Coordinates of C-alpha atoms in Angstrom, one line a residue:
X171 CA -14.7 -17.0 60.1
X172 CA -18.4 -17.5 60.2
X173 CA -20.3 -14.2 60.6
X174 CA -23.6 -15.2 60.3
X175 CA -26.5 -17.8 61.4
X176 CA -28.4 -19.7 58.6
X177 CA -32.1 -18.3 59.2
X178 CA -35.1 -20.7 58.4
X179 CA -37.8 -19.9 55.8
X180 CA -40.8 -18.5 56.5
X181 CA -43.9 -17.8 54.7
X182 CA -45.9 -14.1 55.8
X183 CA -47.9 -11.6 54.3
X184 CA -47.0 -8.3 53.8
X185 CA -48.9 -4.8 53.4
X186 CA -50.4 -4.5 50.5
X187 CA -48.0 -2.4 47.2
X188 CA -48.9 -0.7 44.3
X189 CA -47.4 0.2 41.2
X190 CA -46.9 3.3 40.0
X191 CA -47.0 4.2 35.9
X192 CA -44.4 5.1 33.5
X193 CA -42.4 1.5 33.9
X194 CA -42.3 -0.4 30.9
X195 CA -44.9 -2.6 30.8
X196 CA -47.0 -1.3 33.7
X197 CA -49.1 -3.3 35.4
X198 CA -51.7 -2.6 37.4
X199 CA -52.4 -1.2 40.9
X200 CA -53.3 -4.8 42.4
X201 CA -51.4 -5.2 46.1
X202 CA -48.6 -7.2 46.2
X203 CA -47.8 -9.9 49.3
X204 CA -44.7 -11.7 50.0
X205 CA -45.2 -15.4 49.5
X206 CA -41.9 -16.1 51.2
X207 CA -38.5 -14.9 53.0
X208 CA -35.2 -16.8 53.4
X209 CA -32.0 -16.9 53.8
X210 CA -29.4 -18.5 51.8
X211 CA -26.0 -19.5 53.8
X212 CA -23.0 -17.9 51.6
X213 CA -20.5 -18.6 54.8
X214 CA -18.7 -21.2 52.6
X215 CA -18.5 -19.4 49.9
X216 CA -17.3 -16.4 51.3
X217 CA -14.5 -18.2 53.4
X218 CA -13.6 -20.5 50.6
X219 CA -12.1 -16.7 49.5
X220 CA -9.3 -16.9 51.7
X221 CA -5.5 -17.1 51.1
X222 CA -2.7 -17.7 53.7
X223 CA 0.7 -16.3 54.0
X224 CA 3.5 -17.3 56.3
X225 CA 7.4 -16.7 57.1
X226 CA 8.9 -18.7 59.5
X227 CA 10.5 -18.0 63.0
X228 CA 13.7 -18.9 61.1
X229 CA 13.7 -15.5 59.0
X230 CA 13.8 -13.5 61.5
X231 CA 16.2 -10.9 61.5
X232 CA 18.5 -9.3 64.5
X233 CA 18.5 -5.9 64.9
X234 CA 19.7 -3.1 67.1
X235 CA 17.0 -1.9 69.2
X236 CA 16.0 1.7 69.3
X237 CA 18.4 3.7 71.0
X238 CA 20.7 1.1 71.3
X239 CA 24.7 2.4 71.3
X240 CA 26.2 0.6 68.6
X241 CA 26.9 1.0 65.0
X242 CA 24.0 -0.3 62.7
X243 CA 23.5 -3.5 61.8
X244 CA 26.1 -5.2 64.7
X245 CA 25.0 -7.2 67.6
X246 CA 26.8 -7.8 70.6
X247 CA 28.3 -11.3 70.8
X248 CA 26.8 -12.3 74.7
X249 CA 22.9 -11.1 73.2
X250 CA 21.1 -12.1 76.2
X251 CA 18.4 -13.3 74.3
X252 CA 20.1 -15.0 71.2
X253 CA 16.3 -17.2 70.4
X254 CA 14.5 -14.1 69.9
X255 CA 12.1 -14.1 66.9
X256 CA 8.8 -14.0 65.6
X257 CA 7.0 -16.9 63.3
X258 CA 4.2 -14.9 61.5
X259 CA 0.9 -16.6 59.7
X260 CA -1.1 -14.3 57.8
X261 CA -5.0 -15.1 56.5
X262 CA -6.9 -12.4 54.1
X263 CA -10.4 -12.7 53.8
X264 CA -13.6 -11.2 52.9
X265 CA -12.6 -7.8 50.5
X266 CA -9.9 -6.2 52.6
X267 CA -9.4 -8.2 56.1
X268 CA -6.4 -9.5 57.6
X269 CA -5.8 -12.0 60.4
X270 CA -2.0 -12.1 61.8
X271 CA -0.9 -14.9 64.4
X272 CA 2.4 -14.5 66.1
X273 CA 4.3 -17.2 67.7
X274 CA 6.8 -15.1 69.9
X275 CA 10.2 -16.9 70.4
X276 CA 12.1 -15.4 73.6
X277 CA 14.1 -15.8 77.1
X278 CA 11.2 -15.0 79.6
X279 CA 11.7 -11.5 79.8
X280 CA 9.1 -8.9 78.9
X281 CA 8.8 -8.4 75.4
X282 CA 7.6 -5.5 73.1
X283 CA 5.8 -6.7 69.9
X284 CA 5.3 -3.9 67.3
X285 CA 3.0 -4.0 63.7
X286 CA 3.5 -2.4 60.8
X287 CA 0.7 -2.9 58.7
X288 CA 2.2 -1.5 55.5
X289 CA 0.0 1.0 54.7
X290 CA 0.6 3.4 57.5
X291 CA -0.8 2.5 60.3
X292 CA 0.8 0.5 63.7
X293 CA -0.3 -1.3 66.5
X294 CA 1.5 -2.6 69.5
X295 CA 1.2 -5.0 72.1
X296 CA 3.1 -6.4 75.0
X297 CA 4.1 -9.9 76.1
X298 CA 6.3 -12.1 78.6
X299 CA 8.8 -14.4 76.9
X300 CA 7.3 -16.9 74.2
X301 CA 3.8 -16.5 73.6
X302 CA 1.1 -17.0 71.0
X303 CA -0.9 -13.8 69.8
X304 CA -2.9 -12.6 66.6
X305 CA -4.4 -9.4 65.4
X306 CA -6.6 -7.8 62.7
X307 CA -6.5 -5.0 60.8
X308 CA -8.9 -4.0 57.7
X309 CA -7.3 -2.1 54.9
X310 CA -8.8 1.2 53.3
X311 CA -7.8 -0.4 49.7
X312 CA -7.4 -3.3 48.2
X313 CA -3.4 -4.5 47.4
X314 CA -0.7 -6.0 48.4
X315 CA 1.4 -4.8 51.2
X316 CA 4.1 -6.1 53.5
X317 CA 3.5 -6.6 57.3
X318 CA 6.7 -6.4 59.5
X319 CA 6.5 -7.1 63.4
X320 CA 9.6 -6.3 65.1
X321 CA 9.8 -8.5 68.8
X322 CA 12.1 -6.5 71.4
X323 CA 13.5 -7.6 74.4
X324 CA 12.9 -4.7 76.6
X325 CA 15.6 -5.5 79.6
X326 CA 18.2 -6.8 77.1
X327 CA 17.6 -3.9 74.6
X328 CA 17.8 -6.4 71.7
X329 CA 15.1 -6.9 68.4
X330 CA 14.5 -9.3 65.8
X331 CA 11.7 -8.5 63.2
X332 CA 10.0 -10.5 60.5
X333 CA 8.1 -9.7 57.7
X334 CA 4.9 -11.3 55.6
X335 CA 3.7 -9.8 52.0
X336 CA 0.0 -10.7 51.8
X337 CA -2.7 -9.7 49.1
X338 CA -6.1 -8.7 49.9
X339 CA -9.3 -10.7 48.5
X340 CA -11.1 -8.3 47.1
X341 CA -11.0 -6.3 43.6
X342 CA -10.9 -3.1 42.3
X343 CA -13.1 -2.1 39.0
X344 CA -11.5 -0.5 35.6
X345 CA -13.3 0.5 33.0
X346 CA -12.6 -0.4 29.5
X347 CA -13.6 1.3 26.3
X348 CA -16.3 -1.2 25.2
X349 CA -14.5 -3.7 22.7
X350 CA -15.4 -7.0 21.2
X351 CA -13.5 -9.5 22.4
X352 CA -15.1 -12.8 20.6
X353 CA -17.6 -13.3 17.5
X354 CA -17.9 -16.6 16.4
X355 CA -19.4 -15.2 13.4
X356 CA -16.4 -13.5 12.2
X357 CA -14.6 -16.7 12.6
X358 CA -16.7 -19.1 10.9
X359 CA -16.6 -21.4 13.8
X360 CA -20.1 -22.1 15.2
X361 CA -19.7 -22.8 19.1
X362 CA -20.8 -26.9 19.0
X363 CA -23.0 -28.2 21.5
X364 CA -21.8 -28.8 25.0
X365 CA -18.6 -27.2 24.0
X366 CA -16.5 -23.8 25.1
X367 CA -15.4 -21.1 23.1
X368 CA -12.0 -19.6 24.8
X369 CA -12.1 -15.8 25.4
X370 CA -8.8 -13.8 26.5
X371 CA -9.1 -11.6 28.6
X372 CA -5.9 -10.9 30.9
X373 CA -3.2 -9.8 28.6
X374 CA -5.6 -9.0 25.7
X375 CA -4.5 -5.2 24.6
X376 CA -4.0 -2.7 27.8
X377 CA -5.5 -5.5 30.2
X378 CA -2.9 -6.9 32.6
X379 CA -2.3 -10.6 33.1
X380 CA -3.7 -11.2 36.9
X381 CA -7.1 -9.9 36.2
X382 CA -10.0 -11.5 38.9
X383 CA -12.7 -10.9 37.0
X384 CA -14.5 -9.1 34.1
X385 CA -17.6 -7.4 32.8
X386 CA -18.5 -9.4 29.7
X387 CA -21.7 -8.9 27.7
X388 CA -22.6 -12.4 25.9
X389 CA -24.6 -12.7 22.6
X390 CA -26.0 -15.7 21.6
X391 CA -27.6 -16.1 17.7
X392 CA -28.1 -17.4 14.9
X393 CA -29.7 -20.5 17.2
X394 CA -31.5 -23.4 16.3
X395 CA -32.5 -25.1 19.2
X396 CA -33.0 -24.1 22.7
X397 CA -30.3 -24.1 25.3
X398 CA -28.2 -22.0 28.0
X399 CA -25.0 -20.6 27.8
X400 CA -22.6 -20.6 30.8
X401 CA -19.5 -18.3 31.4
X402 CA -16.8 -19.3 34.1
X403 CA -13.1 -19.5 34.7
X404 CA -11.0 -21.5 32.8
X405 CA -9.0 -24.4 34.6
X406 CA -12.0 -24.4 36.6
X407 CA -15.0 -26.9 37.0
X408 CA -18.3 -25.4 35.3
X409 CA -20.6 -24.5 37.8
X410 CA -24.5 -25.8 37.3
X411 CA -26.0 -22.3 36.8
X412 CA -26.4 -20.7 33.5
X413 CA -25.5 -16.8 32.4
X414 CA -28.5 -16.8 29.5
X415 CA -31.0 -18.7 28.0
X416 CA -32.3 -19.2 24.7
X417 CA -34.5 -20.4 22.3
X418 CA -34.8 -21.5 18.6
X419 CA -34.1 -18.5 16.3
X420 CA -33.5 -16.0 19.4
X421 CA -30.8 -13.6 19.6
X422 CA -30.3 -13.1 23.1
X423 CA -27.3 -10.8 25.3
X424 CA -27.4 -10.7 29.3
X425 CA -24.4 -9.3 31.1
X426 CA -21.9 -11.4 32.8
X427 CA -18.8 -10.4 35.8
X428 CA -17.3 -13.8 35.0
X429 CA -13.8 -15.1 37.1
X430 CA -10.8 -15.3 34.7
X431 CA -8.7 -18.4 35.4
X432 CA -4.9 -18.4 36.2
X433 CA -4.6 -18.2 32.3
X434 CA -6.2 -15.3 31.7
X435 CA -8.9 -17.2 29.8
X436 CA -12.9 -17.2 30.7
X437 CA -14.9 -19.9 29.0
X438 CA -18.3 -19.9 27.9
X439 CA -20.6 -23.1 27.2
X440 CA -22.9 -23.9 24.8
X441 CA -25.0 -25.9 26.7
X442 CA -27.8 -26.5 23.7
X443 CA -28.4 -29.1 21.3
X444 CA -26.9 -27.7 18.5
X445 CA -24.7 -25.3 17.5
X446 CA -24.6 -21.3 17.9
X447 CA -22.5 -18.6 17.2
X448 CA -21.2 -16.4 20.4
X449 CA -20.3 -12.5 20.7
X450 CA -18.7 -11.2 23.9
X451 CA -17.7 -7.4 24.5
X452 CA -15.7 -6.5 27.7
X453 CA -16.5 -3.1 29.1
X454 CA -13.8 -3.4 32.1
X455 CA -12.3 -5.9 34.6
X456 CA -11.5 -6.1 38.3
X457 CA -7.6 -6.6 39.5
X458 CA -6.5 -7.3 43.6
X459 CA -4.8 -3.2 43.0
X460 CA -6.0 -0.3 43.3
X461 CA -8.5 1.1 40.8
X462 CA -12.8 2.2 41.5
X463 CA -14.4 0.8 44.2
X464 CA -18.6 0.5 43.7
X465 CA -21.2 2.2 45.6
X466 CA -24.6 0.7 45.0
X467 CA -27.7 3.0 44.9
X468 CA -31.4 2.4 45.3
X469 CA -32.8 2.2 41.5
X470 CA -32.8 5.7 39.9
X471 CA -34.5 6.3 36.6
X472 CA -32.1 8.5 34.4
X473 CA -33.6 8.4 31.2
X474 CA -37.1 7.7 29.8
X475 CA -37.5 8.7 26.2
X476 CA -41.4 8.5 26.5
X477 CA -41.9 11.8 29.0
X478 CA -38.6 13.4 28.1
X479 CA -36.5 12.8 31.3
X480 CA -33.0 12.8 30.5
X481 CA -33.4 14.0 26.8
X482 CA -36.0 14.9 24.8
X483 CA -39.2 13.6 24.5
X484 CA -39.8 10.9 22.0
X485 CA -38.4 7.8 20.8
X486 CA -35.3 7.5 19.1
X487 CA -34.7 7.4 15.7
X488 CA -33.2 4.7 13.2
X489 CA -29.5 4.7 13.5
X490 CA -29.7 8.1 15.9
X491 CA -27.8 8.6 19.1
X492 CA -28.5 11.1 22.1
X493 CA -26.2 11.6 25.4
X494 CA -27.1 12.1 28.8
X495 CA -25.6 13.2 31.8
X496 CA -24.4 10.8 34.5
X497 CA -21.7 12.0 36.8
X498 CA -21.9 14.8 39.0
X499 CA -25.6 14.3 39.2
X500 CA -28.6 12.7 41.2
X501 CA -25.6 11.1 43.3
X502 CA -23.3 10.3 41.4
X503 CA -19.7 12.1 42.0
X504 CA -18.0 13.8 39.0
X505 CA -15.1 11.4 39.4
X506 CA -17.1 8.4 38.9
X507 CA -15.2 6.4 36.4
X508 CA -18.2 3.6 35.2
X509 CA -21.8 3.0 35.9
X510 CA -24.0 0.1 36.5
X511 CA -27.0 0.3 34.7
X512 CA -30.4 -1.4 33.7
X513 CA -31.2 -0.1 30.2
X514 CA -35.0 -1.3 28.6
X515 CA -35.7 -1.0 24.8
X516 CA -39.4 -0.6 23.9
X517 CA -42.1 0.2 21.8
X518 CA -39.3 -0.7 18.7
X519 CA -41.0 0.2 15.6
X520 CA -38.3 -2.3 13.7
X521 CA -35.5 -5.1 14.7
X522 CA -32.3 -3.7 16.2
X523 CA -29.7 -3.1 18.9
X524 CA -28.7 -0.9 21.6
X525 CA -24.9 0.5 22.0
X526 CA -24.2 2.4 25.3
X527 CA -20.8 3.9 25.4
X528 CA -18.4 6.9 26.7
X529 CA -18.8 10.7 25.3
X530 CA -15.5 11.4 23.8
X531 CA -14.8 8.1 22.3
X532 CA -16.0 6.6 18.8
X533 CA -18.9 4.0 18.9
X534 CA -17.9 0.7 18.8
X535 CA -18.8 -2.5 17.4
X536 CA -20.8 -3.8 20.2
X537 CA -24.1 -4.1 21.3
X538 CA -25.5 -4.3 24.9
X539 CA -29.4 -5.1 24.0
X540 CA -30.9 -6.8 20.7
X541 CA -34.5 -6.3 20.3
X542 CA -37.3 -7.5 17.8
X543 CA -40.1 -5.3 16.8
X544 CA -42.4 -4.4 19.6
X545 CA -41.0 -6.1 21.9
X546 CA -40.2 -5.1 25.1
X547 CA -36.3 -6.1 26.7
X548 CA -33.8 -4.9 29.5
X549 CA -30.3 -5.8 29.8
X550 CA -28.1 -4.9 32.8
X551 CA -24.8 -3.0 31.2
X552 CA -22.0 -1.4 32.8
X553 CA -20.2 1.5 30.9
X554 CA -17.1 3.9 31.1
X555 CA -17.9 7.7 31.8
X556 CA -17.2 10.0 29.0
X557 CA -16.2 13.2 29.1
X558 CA -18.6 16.2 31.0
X559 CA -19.6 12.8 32.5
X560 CA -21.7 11.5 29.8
X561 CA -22.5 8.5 27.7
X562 CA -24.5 8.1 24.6
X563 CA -26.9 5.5 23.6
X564 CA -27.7 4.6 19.7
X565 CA -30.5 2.7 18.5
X566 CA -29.1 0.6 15.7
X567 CA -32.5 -0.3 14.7
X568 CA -33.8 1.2 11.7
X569 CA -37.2 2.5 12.9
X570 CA -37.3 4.6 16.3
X571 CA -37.4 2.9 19.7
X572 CA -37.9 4.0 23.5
X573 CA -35.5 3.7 25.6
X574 CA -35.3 3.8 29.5
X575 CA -32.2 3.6 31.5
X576 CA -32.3 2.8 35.2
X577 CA -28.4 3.7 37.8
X578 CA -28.0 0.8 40.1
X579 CA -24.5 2.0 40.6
X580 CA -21.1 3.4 40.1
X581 CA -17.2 3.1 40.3
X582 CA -15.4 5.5 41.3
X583 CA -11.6 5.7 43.4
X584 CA -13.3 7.1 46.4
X585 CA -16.1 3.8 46.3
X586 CA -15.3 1.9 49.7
X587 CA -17.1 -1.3 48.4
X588 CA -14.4 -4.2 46.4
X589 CA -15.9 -7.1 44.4
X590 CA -15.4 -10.6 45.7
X591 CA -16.2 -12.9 43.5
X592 CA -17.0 -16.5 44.3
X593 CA -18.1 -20.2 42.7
X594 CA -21.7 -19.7 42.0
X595 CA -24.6 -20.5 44.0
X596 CA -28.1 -20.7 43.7
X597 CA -30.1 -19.0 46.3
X598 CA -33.7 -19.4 44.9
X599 CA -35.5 -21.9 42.6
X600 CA -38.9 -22.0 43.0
X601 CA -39.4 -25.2 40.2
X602 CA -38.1 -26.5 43.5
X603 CA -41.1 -25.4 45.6
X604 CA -44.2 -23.4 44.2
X605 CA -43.9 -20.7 41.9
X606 CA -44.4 -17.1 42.2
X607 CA -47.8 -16.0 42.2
X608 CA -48.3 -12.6 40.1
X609 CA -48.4 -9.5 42.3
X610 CA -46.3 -11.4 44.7
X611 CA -42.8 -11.1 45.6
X612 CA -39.8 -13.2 47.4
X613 CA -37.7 -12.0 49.8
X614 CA -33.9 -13.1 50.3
X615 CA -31.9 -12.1 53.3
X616 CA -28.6 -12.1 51.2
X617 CA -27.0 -9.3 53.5
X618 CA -28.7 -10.8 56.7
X619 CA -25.8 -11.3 59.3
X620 CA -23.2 -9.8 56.8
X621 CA -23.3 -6.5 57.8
X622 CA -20.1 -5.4 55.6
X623 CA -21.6 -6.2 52.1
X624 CA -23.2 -3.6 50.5
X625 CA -24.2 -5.5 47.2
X626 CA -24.9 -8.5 45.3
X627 CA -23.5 -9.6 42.0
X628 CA -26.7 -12.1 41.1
X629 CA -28.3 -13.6 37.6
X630 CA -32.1 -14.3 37.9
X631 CA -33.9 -15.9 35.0
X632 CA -37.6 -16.0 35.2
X633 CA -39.3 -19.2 33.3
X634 CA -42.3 -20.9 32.9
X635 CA -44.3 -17.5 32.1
X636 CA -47.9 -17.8 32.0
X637 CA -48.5 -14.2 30.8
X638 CA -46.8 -10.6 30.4
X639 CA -45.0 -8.3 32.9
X640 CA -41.4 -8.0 34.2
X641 CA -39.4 -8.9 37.4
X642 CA -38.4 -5.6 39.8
X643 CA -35.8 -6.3 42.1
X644 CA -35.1 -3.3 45.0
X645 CA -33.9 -3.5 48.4
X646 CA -36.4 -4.2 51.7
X647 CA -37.2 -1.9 54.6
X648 CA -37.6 -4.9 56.3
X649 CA -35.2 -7.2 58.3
X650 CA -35.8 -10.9 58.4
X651 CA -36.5 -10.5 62.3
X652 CA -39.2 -8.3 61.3
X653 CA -40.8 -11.2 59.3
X654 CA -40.4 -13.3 61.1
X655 CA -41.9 -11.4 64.2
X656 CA -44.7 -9.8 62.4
X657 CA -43.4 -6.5 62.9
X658 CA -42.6 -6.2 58.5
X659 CA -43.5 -2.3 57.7
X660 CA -45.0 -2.1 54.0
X661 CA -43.2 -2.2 51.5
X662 CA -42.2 0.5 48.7
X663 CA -43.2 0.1 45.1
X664 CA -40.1 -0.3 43.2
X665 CA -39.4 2.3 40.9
X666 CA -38.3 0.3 37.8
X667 CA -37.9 -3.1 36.2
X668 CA -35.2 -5.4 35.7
X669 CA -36.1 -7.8 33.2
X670 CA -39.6 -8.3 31.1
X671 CA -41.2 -11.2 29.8
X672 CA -44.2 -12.4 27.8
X673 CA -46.2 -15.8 28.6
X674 CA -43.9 -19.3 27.8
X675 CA -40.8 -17.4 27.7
X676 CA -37.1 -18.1 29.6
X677 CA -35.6 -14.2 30.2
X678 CA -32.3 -14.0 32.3
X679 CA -30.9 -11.0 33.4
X680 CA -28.1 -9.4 35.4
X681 CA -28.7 -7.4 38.5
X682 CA -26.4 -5.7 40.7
X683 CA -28.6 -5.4 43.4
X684 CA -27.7 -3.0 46.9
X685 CA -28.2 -4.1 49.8
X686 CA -30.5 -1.1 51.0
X687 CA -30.3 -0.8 55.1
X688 CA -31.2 -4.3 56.0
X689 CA -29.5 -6.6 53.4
X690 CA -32.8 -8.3 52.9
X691 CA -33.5 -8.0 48.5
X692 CA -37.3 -8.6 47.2
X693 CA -37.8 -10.0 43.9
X694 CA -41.1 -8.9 42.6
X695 CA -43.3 -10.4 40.1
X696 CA -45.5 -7.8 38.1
X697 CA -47.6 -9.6 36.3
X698 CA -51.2 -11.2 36.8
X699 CA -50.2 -15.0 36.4
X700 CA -47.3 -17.3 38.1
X701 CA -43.8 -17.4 37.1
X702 CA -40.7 -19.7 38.0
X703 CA -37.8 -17.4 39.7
X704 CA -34.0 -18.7 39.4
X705 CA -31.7 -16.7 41.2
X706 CA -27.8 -17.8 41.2
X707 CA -25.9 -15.5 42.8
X708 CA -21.7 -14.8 41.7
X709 CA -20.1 -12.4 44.4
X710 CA -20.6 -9.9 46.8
X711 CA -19.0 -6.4 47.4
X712 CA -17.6 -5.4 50.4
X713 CA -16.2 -2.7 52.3
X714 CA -14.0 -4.6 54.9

């Protein structure tokens, strides 16, 4: 089910970009060029995502065809066509595709073959006597339904039908009140080194057992040495990539939509040389049902404390809250249920946290972002909607802090796009090759010849820092044809930041990154010296 042709690399330079002011930690107005565009192959690991379904020719059943003049359910004993039946094969793949083959069983005699989808909607096709066929369909929602094809023998009046229950790939978001669902600190069980601490997730509370996936905000402190922590499905093999990084004495959260395993378990890795403790807070989970789909939405600045937009001007006190409208607003509907955001801490007059949560419910004991005095952070954070669609944000520092808060996304039930979540993959290391030059950016066609995702689920860590800035990740005007032609229109400054750093420092983050109109994403590097970019990317959304 390849959709897509692996393109090469290529190496071109670009108009020149500026930056505009008011992002944290604004750099100057210096150009920026591309110093490369590729394209990473994800056709494995989106058709490693595939199940199969099948019911034998043998369970077919007889019945009276349409308009037939006999009482239900009774056949006549010389059926001309007593073979009659249907084999059926069913594949679902990417978020909500189907592939149906048919192995027709019959006398040769023309033959009527009808679909019922199960959620509505028909087709129909004709044949002559046994014969091989297949169809597709695409489903409007995620689920499971039951596909019945009824075979009739149009000269012989007579029908036998059959009937597959498949599931489709993708998932469905739900929010969740944020809750803590792990703190090794409570416990007095340090996580050792190149060990797992078990988290529950499906079956914990109001979350049902099946779940695909969840939206897990991981803590690591009270650290002594430097290491990475890795989150995955339990039962599964731990993938090579790493969630965040760390360093001695560094209290560090990043965002995580981990797999849950069979067991309803995810697991996450210390993968440092000696032990740490670990907090994890869920804020919702996806299920193969029915729930919010996602719609992805070019960067939108909501809130920035330092010229008022959003809510009044000027930083946030010590242990103060404000609220600020999301839904209905600036694009997204009323009936969003959760959004995806990018929320940056800075100019922090003291050590401290930030809690992002629903109007309408109490503040829990989580944190989405820890900061240190002065310094400037981001963390990627996705939140249920509160009531008169609003959530509040608390500085649980005890000095005032600034705080920016950047839309990337939202859930809502009339969202098209489902999450398909897959075995991770890195898609860019430039340790590998040459690092990032500042004022430069790298371009990935992750979309390029997958015209049905409309975003990407990816972790990018930025390393080997000689100096200050931040990584800005936004969608490209440009396909990779256009690179690679020459014909690449200039670029547009991005209009916030994903993650900051400061020189010698490892900073992962999240991103939930839209696809824009071309599927091509640019990772920019605002600073004036080089960086090492890591990007691993964990699954896709989808509208087929």
């Amino acid at each position: 089910m390849s959709h897509r042709r692996l393109v090469a690399s290529a190496t071109i330079l670009a108009a020149g970009i500026s930056l505009i002011p008011g992002l944290a930690n604004a750099a100057d107005s210096t150009p920026g060029k591309v110093q490369g565009v590729s394209t990473p192959d994800l056709d494995s690991a989106i058709e490693a995502k595939t199940s199969k379904f099948t019911s034998p020719a043998d369970r077919s059943v007889k019945v009276p065809a349409a308009g037939k003049n006999k009482a239900a359910g009774t056949l006549a004993a010389s059926d001309a066509n007593p073979n009659l039946g249907v084999a059926l094969a069913a594949a679902t793949y990417q978020a909500k595709s189907l592939r149906l083959d048919m192995e027709v069983t019959s006398a040769v005699t023309p033959v009527l073959v009808d679909i019922n989808w199960g959620d509505g909607s028909t087709d129909q096709t004709n044949t002559n006597g046994s014969n091989s066929l297949n169809s597709e369909h695409v489903y409007g929602e995620v689920g499971t339904y039951t596909v019945k094809v009824t075979v009739t023998d149009t000269v012989n009046n007579t029908s036998s039908e059959n009937s597959v229950t498949v599931t489709t790939q993708g998932s469905d978001f739900t929010p969740y009140n944020p809750t803590r669902l792990l703190d090794t600190r409570n416990a007095s069980k340090r996580v050792a080194p190149y060990t797992s601490a078990r988290v529950k997730v499906g079956g914990f509370d109001t979350i049902p057992a099946g779940v695909t996936a969840v939206a897990l905000n991981v803590t690591v402190t009270n650290t002594n040495s430097g290491g990475h922590v890795t989150a995955f499905a339990s039962g599964t093999t731990r993938p090579t990539t790493s969630n965040l990084n760390y360093e001695p004495g560094q209290t560090v959260p990043n965002l995580a939509i981990v797999p849950v395993g069979a067991d309803g378990y995810v697991e996450l890795y210390n993968g440092g040389w000696e032990s740490v403790d670990l907090i994890a807070d869920v804020t919702g989970y996806f299920t193969q049902s029915a729930g919010s789909g996602y719609t992805a939405i070019s960067p939108d600045r909501f809130v920035d404390t330092r010229i008022g937009l959003g809510t009044g001007k000027g930083q946030v006190g010590g242990y103060k809250a404000f609220s600020t409208v999301i839904a209905g607003t600036r694009g997204v509907p009323s009936n969003a249920k959760a959004v995806a955001l990018n929320v940056t801490v800075t100019n922090p007059r003291s050590d401290g946290h930030l809690t992002v949560f629903p109007v309408g419910q109490p503040q829990p004991n989580v944190s989405n972002l820890n900061f240190t005095t002065g310094q400037t952070v981001a963390n990627s954070v996705i939140v249920p909607i509160g009531v008169d669609g609003r959530i509040v944000i608390r500085n649980g520092g005890w000095n005032p802090a600034d705080v920016i808060v950047d839309v990337v996304g939202y859930y809502s039930p009339d969202s098209v796009s489902a999450y398909l979540p897959f075995d991770p993959e890195r898609v860019k290391d430039t340790r590998e090759t040459k690092p990032l030059p500042g004022r430069y950016y790298s371009a990935l066609g992750l979309g390029d010849g997958y015209p049905h995702t409309t975003g990407f689920v990816l972790n990018t860590t930025v390393t080997n820092t000689k100096g200050a800035g931040f990584l800005a990740v936004a969608p490209d005007p440009n396909t990779i044809a256009d690179y690679k032609n020459g014909t690449n229109v200039e670029v547009p400054i991005p209009t916030s930041s994903n993650l900051n750093f400061t020189a010698n420092k490892t900073v992962p983050n999240l991103v939930q990154a839209g696809r824009g109109n071309t599927g091509v994403i640019d990772f920019f590097n605002w600073s004036d010296a080089n960086i090492d970019l890591i990007v691993d990317i964990f699954g896709i959304y989808m509208d087929n």
